[in-house]
XYZ file of C-alpha atoms in Angstrom:
582
model
C 24.394 -18.737 36.607
C 27.919 -18.621 35.189
C 30.826 -17.354 37.236
C 31.132 -14.465 34.791
C 27.510 -13.507 35.434
C 28.008 -13.781 39.180
C 31.070 -11.556 38.993
C 29.332 -9.059 36.731
C 26.424 -8.891 39.143
C 28.600 -7.260 41.812
C 29.908 -4.457 39.611
C 29.210 -0.755 40.099
C 29.309 1.133 36.808
C 29.296 4.794 35.914
C 30.012 6.709 32.719
C 31.271 10.209 32.070
C 30.566 11.693 28.633
C 32.291 14.839 27.395
C 32.636 16.608 24.069
C 36.090 18.236 23.780
C 35.875 17.914 19.981
C 32.184 18.314 19.277
C 33.031 20.153 16.066
C 34.629 16.941 14.812
C 31.641 14.846 15.983
C 33.344 13.044 18.851
C 32.289 12.098 22.351
C 34.889 11.046 24.891
C 33.488 8.359 27.173
C 34.948 7.071 30.417
C 33.489 3.905 31.926
C 34.342 3.525 35.623
C 33.901 -0.048 36.881
C 34.242 -0.988 40.555
C 33.732 -4.202 42.521
C 35.800 -6.427 40.244
C 36.366 -10.013 41.373
C 37.377 -11.776 38.156
C 40.544 -12.227 36.147
C 39.097 -10.776 32.958
C 36.178 -8.623 31.947
C 34.553 -8.739 28.519
C 32.962 -5.421 27.553
C 30.452 -5.555 24.734
C 28.698 -3.040 22.510
C 25.313 -3.871 20.952
C 25.348 -4.454 17.201
C 21.759 -3.219 16.677
C 19.194 -1.020 18.359
C 15.717 -2.336 19.265
C 13.001 -1.052 16.968
C 15.359 -0.882 13.985
C 15.896 -4.393 12.733
C 19.334 -4.296 11.149
C 22.781 -5.184 12.462
C 24.495 -1.781 12.289
C 27.901 -2.606 13.799
C 28.094 0.392 16.126
C 31.589 -0.638 17.215
C 32.883 0.750 13.916
C 32.580 4.182 15.567
C 34.794 3.269 18.562
C 38.454 4.268 18.682
C 41.285 4.714 21.196
C 39.910 2.050 23.557
C 42.209 1.872 26.622
C 42.015 0.845 30.272
C 43.867 1.786 33.421
C 43.735 1.147 37.138
C 45.422 3.244 39.802
C 46.988 5.349 37.065
C 48.625 2.313 35.413
C 47.754 0.925 31.989
C 45.749 -2.301 31.910
C 46.013 -4.812 29.075
C 43.116 -4.802 26.595
C 42.572 -7.189 23.668
C 39.789 -6.911 21.099
C 38.417 -10.440 20.742
C 35.360 -9.925 18.551
C 33.955 -7.150 16.358
C 32.057 -5.744 19.367
C 33.993 -7.183 22.339
C 37.041 -5.908 24.202
C 38.638 -8.158 26.847
C 40.138 -6.288 29.804
C 42.750 -8.058 31.967
C 41.430 -7.435 35.481
C 43.492 -10.006 37.369
C 44.202 -8.678 40.848
C 42.189 -5.479 40.253
C 39.167 -4.220 42.169
C 38.427 -1.367 39.760
C 39.242 -0.192 36.257
C 38.632 2.908 34.155
C 37.976 2.340 30.485
C 38.260 5.223 28.040
C 37.248 5.384 24.411
C 36.204 7.883 21.790
C 32.987 7.596 19.811
C 32.469 9.134 16.379
C 28.874 10.288 15.852
C 28.004 11.745 12.467
C 24.961 9.894 11.113
C 21.687 11.789 11.117
C 18.832 9.417 11.892
C 16.521 8.628 14.775
C 18.508 5.471 15.573
C 22.121 6.656 15.418
C 24.180 9.106 17.450
C 25.007 12.541 16.100
C 27.242 15.238 17.565
C 28.212 18.709 16.390
C 28.646 22.090 18.068
C 24.854 22.676 18.140
C 23.830 19.536 20.023
C 24.522 15.911 20.875
C 22.048 13.136 20.287
C 23.210 10.108 22.253
C 21.669 6.930 20.908
C 22.595 4.934 23.974
C 22.424 1.393 22.578
C 25.151 2.221 20.082
C 27.456 4.087 22.469
C 27.664 2.458 25.900
C 29.431 -0.833 26.609
C 27.987 -3.430 28.971
C 29.865 -6.157 30.866
C 29.176 -9.674 29.664
C 26.529 -11.220 31.894
C 25.685 -7.835 33.404
C 22.681 -6.554 31.465
C 20.742 -6.402 34.730
C 23.192 -3.938 36.314
C 22.332 -0.318 37.112
C 24.528 2.501 35.857
C 24.963 6.243 36.139
C 25.779 8.625 33.278
C 27.376 11.998 33.960
C 27.343 14.404 31.040
C 29.829 17.245 30.769
C 28.183 19.518 28.189
C 29.970 21.306 25.391
C 30.334 25.071 25.863
C 26.986 26.851 25.801
C 24.838 23.727 26.114
C 22.468 23.954 29.048
C 19.718 21.341 28.623
C 19.282 17.578 28.769
C 16.180 15.716 27.570
C 15.778 12.021 28.366
C 13.350 9.673 30.059
C 16.122 8.478 32.376
C 15.775 9.593 35.988
C 18.138 12.347 37.037
C 20.310 11.937 40.102
C 19.185 14.451 42.716
C 18.687 17.882 41.181
C 21.460 17.575 38.625
C 19.974 17.447 35.119
C 23.328 16.373 33.696
C 23.614 13.183 35.761
C 21.103 10.425 35.089
C 20.706 6.822 36.105
C 19.337 3.602 34.642
C 18.217 0.549 36.665
C 19.554 -1.860 33.999
C 20.916 -1.887 30.475
C 17.585 -2.618 28.818
C 16.351 0.688 30.210
C 19.602 2.498 29.393
C 19.523 1.264 25.804
C 15.857 2.244 25.550
C 16.432 5.839 26.680
C 18.153 8.169 24.201
C 19.598 11.439 25.474
C 19.423 14.856 23.803
C 21.941 17.457 25.011
C 22.137 21.061 23.845
C 19.845 24.087 23.750
C 16.665 22.435 22.542
C 13.337 24.240 22.872
C 11.485 22.396 25.641
C 7.787 22.594 26.406
C 5.401 20.304 28.206
C 1.816 19.352 28.891
C -0.192 16.769 30.805
C -2.307 14.110 29.098
C -3.862 10.873 30.347
C -2.423 11.644 33.768
C 1.137 11.625 32.402
C 3.683 14.459 32.223
C 4.861 14.956 28.645
C 7.988 16.804 27.560
C 8.643 17.869 23.972
C 12.252 18.738 23.116
C 12.559 20.518 19.762
C 16.004 20.696 18.153
C 16.684 22.635 14.963
C 13.990 25.308 15.103
C 10.893 25.286 12.941
C 7.567 26.965 12.267
C 5.687 24.930 14.845
C 2.997 26.397 17.101
C 3.711 25.164 20.628
C 0.233 25.835 21.988
C -1.422 24.068 19.073
C 0.920 21.105 19.406
C 0.223 20.827 23.123
C -3.520 20.589 22.516
C -3.390 18.304 19.499
C -0.728 15.928 20.811
C -2.700 15.641 24.050
C -5.811 14.660 22.076
C -3.922 11.885 20.308
C -2.496 10.623 23.588
C -5.943 10.527 25.190
C -7.394 8.633 22.213
C -4.619 6.031 22.284
C -4.737 5.630 26.055
C -8.470 4.923 25.794
C -7.723 1.895 23.602
C -5.616 0.205 26.278
C -7.382 1.564 29.332
C -4.213 2.859 30.972
C -1.084 4.850 30.286
C 1.767 3.019 32.051
C 4.217 5.937 32.180
C 4.547 8.681 34.753
C 6.628 10.748 32.355
C 7.237 10.592 28.611
C 9.629 12.526 26.346
C 9.320 13.409 22.657
C 12.739 14.268 21.183
C 12.117 15.984 17.836
C 14.918 16.678 15.365
C 13.868 19.359 12.878
C 15.928 19.487 9.691
C 15.525 20.996 6.235
C 14.188 17.594 5.254
C 13.433 15.138 8.018
C 11.334 12.116 8.791
C 11.083 8.828 10.605
C 10.782 7.864 14.223
C 12.022 5.310 16.712
C 9.998 4.136 19.677
C 11.208 3.682 23.222
C 9.586 2.571 26.467
C 9.067 6.075 27.848
C 10.213 8.294 25.009
C 10.542 8.540 21.263
C 12.755 10.260 18.714
C 11.093 11.909 15.720
C 12.516 13.424 12.555
C 10.636 16.309 10.982
C 10.952 19.077 8.385
C 11.404 22.321 10.286
C 9.188 24.271 7.878
C 6.572 21.553 7.443
C 4.276 22.413 10.327
C 2.489 25.263 8.530
C 0.810 23.202 5.784
C -2.156 20.927 6.388
C -0.364 17.940 4.843
C 2.835 18.622 6.785
C 1.060 19.134 10.084
C -1.160 16.094 9.643
C 1.910 14.050 8.716
C 3.681 15.138 11.894
C 0.664 14.274 14.037
C 0.526 10.877 12.331
C 4.178 10.328 13.236
C 3.490 11.360 16.839
C 0.559 8.949 16.939
C 2.625 6.125 15.453
C 5.607 6.308 17.768
C 3.507 7.013 20.863
C 1.265 3.995 20.108
C 4.400 1.877 20.304
C 4.697 2.483 24.044
C 2.010 -0.195 24.296
C 2.367 -2.113 21.025
C 5.903 -3.606 20.869
C 7.469 -1.922 23.892
C 5.129 -3.748 26.283
C 2.743 -5.888 24.240
C 5.296 -7.636 22.068
C 6.132 -10.716 20.019
C 7.846 -13.234 22.257
C 11.110 -12.981 20.282
C 11.491 -9.271 21.072
C 12.580 -9.450 24.675
C 14.674 -10.105 26.546
C 16.894 -8.841 23.747
C 20.006 -10.442 22.370
C 22.048 -7.327 21.588
C 24.721 -9.268 19.695
C 22.590 -11.062 17.116
C 19.439 -10.801 15.044
C 16.178 -11.289 16.965
C 13.821 -12.973 14.497
C 10.036 -12.688 14.565
C 7.271 -13.191 12.013
C 5.095 -10.636 13.808
C 6.419 -7.211 12.809
C 3.229 -6.865 10.766
C 1.537 -6.567 14.171
C 4.237 -4.600 15.974
C 4.735 -2.101 13.142
C 1.852 -2.729 10.759
C -0.897 -2.416 13.351
C 0.839 0.653 14.748
C 0.811 2.107 11.229
C -2.910 1.325 11.068
C -3.634 3.018 14.363
C -1.540 6.143 13.733
C -3.812 7.742 11.126
C -6.867 6.184 12.764
C -5.963 7.839 16.063
C -5.601 11.220 14.375
C -8.961 10.580 12.702
C -10.575 9.867 16.086
C -9.437 13.221 17.463
C -11.575 14.947 14.795
C -8.598 17.160 13.976
C -8.982 16.258 10.317
C -11.995 15.120 8.273
C -12.894 11.545 7.353
C -11.901 12.289 3.745
C -8.282 12.778 4.781
C -8.238 9.426 6.535
C -9.770 7.586 3.578
C -7.233 9.231 1.274
C -4.370 7.982 3.481
C -5.925 4.521 3.552
C -6.195 4.416 -0.254
C -2.524 5.456 -0.442
C -1.625 2.283 1.473
C -3.734 0.219 -0.949
C -1.836 1.798 -3.849
C 1.543 1.034 -2.306
C 0.639 -2.594 -1.629
C -0.909 -3.326 -5.019
C 1.708 -1.401 -7.019
C 4.561 -3.320 -5.392
C 5.201 -6.492 -7.440
C 6.825 -8.042 -4.375
C 3.400 -8.345 -2.764
C 2.860 -11.385 -5.001
C 6.212 -12.861 -3.984
C 6.778 -12.333 -0.260
C 4.147 -13.206 2.387
C 3.621 -10.682 5.165
C 4.976 -12.983 7.877
C 8.130 -13.589 5.822
C 8.591 -9.842 5.305
C 8.803 -9.588 9.078
C 11.253 -12.448 9.465
C 13.455 -11.116 6.668
C 13.531 -7.531 7.971
C 17.157 -8.082 9.008
C 18.315 -8.788 5.462
C 15.751 -7.008 3.281
C 13.672 -4.245 4.831
C 16.566 -2.043 5.925
C 18.765 -2.991 2.965
C 16.686 -2.085 -0.073
C 18.230 -2.383 -3.516
C 17.100 -1.890 -7.105
C 15.086 -5.131 -7.046
C 13.474 -4.785 -3.614
C 10.186 -3.582 -5.110
C 9.960 -6.860 -7.047
C 10.796 -9.224 -4.203
C 9.474 -7.711 -0.972
C 6.462 -6.094 0.648
C 6.493 -3.614 3.513
C 5.141 -5.008 6.765
C 4.223 -1.408 7.575
C 1.889 -0.793 4.639
C 0.470 -4.282 4.197
C 0.367 -4.824 7.956
C -1.662 -1.624 8.267
C -4.094 -2.859 5.624
C -4.407 -6.236 7.367
C -5.131 -4.398 10.619
C -7.971 -2.587 8.869
C -9.342 -5.875 7.481
C -9.324 -7.469 10.936
C -10.885 -4.407 12.525
C -13.755 -4.269 10.035
C -14.281 -8.039 10.271
C -14.626 -7.883 14.057
C -16.881 -4.820 14.007
C -19.128 -6.369 11.380
C -19.312 -9.797 13.013
C -20.198 -8.294 16.401
C -22.637 -5.740 14.937
C -20.572 -2.897 16.270
C -20.084 -4.286 19.784
C -16.370 -5.053 19.472
C -13.361 -3.946 17.408
C -9.628 -4.454 17.063
C -9.313 -2.126 20.073
C -10.682 -4.932 22.216
C -8.085 -7.357 20.865
C -5.223 -4.988 21.633
C -6.503 -4.259 25.141
C -7.035 -7.957 25.877
C -3.602 -8.953 24.592
C -1.920 -6.131 26.531
C -3.579 -7.214 29.775
C -3.196 -10.944 29.205
C 0.438 -11.054 28.095
C 2.173 -7.896 29.295
C 0.413 -7.472 32.626
C -0.632 -11.005 33.652
C 1.738 -13.447 31.951
C 4.539 -10.864 31.798
C 5.910 -12.179 28.526
C 5.512 -11.782 24.807
C 2.946 -13.575 22.674
C 3.466 -16.311 20.098
C 2.013 -16.266 16.577
C -0.689 -18.714 17.640
C -1.571 -16.709 20.759
C -2.117 -13.487 18.838
C -4.237 -15.307 16.252
C -6.317 -16.808 19.085
C -6.753 -13.331 20.559
C -8.184 -11.997 17.308
C -10.416 -15.058 16.904
C -11.741 -14.569 20.431
C -13.310 -11.265 19.398
C -14.069 -12.095 15.765
C -15.961 -15.152 16.961
C -14.645 -17.266 14.127
C -11.691 -19.288 12.923
C -9.230 -17.192 10.889
C -7.200 -19.975 9.281
C -8.337 -18.959 5.799
C -7.627 -15.266 6.469
C -4.101 -16.066 7.672
C -3.483 -18.413 4.750
C -4.448 -15.698 2.262
C -3.146 -12.448 3.692
C -0.440 -13.226 6.250
C 1.202 -16.457 5.187
C 0.127 -16.202 1.546
C 0.146 -13.688 -1.291
C -3.515 -13.577 -2.351
C -4.976 -10.359 -3.757
C -6.711 -8.389 -1.019
C -10.491 -8.150 -1.378
C -10.760 -4.502 -0.342
C -14.402 -4.153 -1.265
C -15.496 -7.076 0.875
C -14.204 -5.422 4.028
C -14.870 -1.800 3.137
C -18.360 -2.890 2.175
C -19.060 -3.716 5.815
C -18.835 0.036 6.461
C -20.649 1.131 3.318
C -17.524 2.105 1.391
C -16.044 0.879 -1.854
C -12.669 1.190 -3.532
C -12.523 2.567 -7.063
C -9.537 1.957 -9.346
C -9.211 5.012 -11.570
C -7.030 3.010 -13.954
C -9.498 0.143 -14.371
C -10.206 -0.448 -18.056
C -7.362 1.856 -19.055
C -5.812 0.476 -22.226
C -2.609 2.501 -22.019
C 0.985 1.353 -22.507
C 3.601 1.452 -19.758
C 7.323 0.830 -19.869
C 7.387 -0.141 -16.197
C 10.365 2.015 -15.227
C 11.310 4.180 -12.288
C 13.857 6.797 -13.347
C 16.143 9.369 -11.816
C 18.067 12.260 -13.371
C 21.827 12.246 -12.747
C 23.942 15.096 -14.131
C 21.222 15.855 -16.662
C 20.991 12.245 -17.821
C 17.880 10.085 -17.423
C 18.858 6.846 -15.720
C 16.827 3.762 -14.818
C 16.405 3.350 -11.044
C 14.036 0.354 -11.017
C 12.369 -2.038 -13.437
C 9.018 -3.472 -12.324
C 8.470 -7.210 -12.617
C 6.364 -8.307 -15.591
C 6.376 -4.956 -17.406
C 7.613 -4.070 -20.887
C 11.038 -3.027 -19.630
C 11.350 -6.195 -17.503
C 10.401 -8.553 -20.340
C 12.580 -6.904 -22.983
C 15.682 -6.314 -20.887
C 16.040 -2.684 -19.948
C 18.334 -2.679 -16.914
C 18.725 -0.631 -13.782
C 21.527 1.951 -14.280
C 20.918 2.115 -18.019
C 21.048 5.679 -19.288
C 18.022 6.269 -21.526
C 19.224 7.964 -24.703
C 16.213 7.884 -27.031
C 12.925 6.187 -27.849
C 12.243 5.755 -31.586
C 14.812 8.442 -32.290
C 13.353 11.013 -29.889
C 15.831 12.081 -27.168
C 14.881 10.718 -23.744
C 14.742 13.747 -21.457
C 11.361 13.669 -19.705
C 10.225 10.375 -18.130
C 6.581 11.459 -18.505
C 6.799 11.752 -22.288
C 8.950 8.746 -23.202
C 6.109 6.871 -24.898
C 3.708 9.696 -25.727
C 1.519 8.758 -28.674
C 2.300 5.053 -28.406
C -0.252 2.253 -28.090
C -0.357 -1.100 -26.337
C 1.354 -3.601 -28.611
C 3.573 -1.065 -30.359
C 7.144 -2.167 -30.978
C 9.631 0.578 -30.151
C 13.388 1.016 -30.266
C 14.944 2.106 -26.980
C 18.537 3.266 -27.123
C 20.497 3.064 -23.873
C 24.052 3.559 -22.671
C 25.166 0.610 -20.558
C 28.634 0.467 -19.068
C 29.904 2.917 -21.685
C 28.381 1.059 -24.639
C 25.366 2.110 -26.683
C 22.715 -0.562 -27.125
C 19.461 -0.587 -29.072
C 16.735 -2.624 -27.413
C 13.524 -3.605 -29.216
C 10.656 -3.306 -26.729
C 7.005 -4.315 -27.129
C 4.741 -2.056 -25.077
C 2.497 -3.878 -22.628
C -0.613 -2.605 -20.874
C -0.224 -0.605 -17.682
C -0.652 -2.749 -14.580
C -0.638 0.003 -11.956
C -3.593 0.756 -9.688
C -4.844 4.168 -8.606
C -7.391 3.737 -5.850
C -9.685 6.081 -4.051
C -12.371 5.242 -1.507
C -15.935 6.483 -1.692
C -19.198 5.793 0.051
C -21.823 3.562 -1.507
C -24.903 5.512 -2.620
C -27.258 4.394 0.103
C -25.474 2.712 3.021
C -27.672 0.406 5.069
C -28.293 0.746 8.784
C -25.876 -2.117 9.514
C -23.217 -0.508 7.334
C -23.636 2.783 9.186
C -23.282 0.950 12.501
C -19.938 -0.426 11.361
C -18.852 2.943 9.937
C -19.625 4.838 13.129
C -17.831 2.292 15.287
C -14.829 2.227 12.959
C -14.302 5.935 12.345
C -15.970 7.305 15.486
C -18.326 9.557 13.508
């Protein structure tokens, strides 16, 4: 252990957070450090937050960083983008003060205004170099009128506004909601659940209690235990909201405040609940070996996000299906939607699933106009691969085993017994253990390769088939994605291999006309045209008008739906019942 680590290990750390200018989106933070025994102290702020694989440079929000001891100023030098060096020579304690600007609405970033404060702890609280194992205490001085705190952190005594963390991994994994949120609770799987609703909404608390509990029970049954004593859902309801971020004993969800009243909106919210809650096992405890202990200053690379996120995306809708809250048809429709996304993304023929995971840091969270042509989502394709593996195991074992058994085995073997993450080879071996066969070919095709997915082979095990409604369709397609800006139709994306791609229509081109007809409606641009027709597309590009000759190619898009075969066999029904719990 380095001398810096030894010195850091003796520190006592507490924070005080106040909001004197909440209306301007600021928190004032004081970090009180005692037990110093070194000449200098490096204080560091994480550059990313676990679960969201992008370096976000949270230190950009820090200002007015100062230090003092005994009422006297202490020298501070910023030595790196996220590191401040405090001169602690001859000091036994120091108080560090800084302001933090929080005005980014998302589940992974802090946000403060006069209605509430969402403290995304990994982006706000400094840690001493070598001291990630240290406990800390956070005292919150609420803005006027705020009277509630929601977090999975343990409170100190009976004071809701003072909480404690045993180490920084726990602190950074425990966001804090402060304000006047609507709080309700229920018990499920032997665990106390709190739901903190910010922003209002047309939700039915009693219905949510019952339905969320059903999902929790279904997911707990997969792993055989629920490792928490208490769990908190922090839900941010906005005019338009979405997304979620998992934590060890809590999650943050984004939702549309008026979306709970429709079947699609309510089912979507339950799917989000199921997804983020499933993560408390898959990735927060059962995890790729690269994802813990975390390096908070650099990228943490893994080729297994297709398991961590993709399998979770598979189990979210499947868990809702198993509660019987919605019919099988809804689940099959959601499954077909994933097929459509995968097969209508040209990047699926370019980027293998394992590489999509590894490149999350530079691609997944930084999409551009060409992302659709170069990348594939480890969420959508990972979910599909999870389904393939599940059906393969169920079929090969005649309904005796499923992917559930793999997840339970891996959770017990690596999280509970070996107390570490799994390698690529170890997860593959875990699947093979229950499939009863070597999966080298499967991995070569679907995980490390870019082969077309044979949906009907796997769905056929359960007596289903996929139907492409566009099969045999001899219709032309430009291959554009458009957006309307100030009444002008502009190109937002050009799909690889399509008419527009081949003949040079560019992203950001303003579409003026097609064969002399003004381009106003993207749905009618090539009405009446045939495959092979040569058309004249007039565009404005960088202030210049260009005429582009384009030859219309055949549509390459897929539009899938899933239906049952006419007379499923007994073995197919065995697989279907095991898979969908019907």
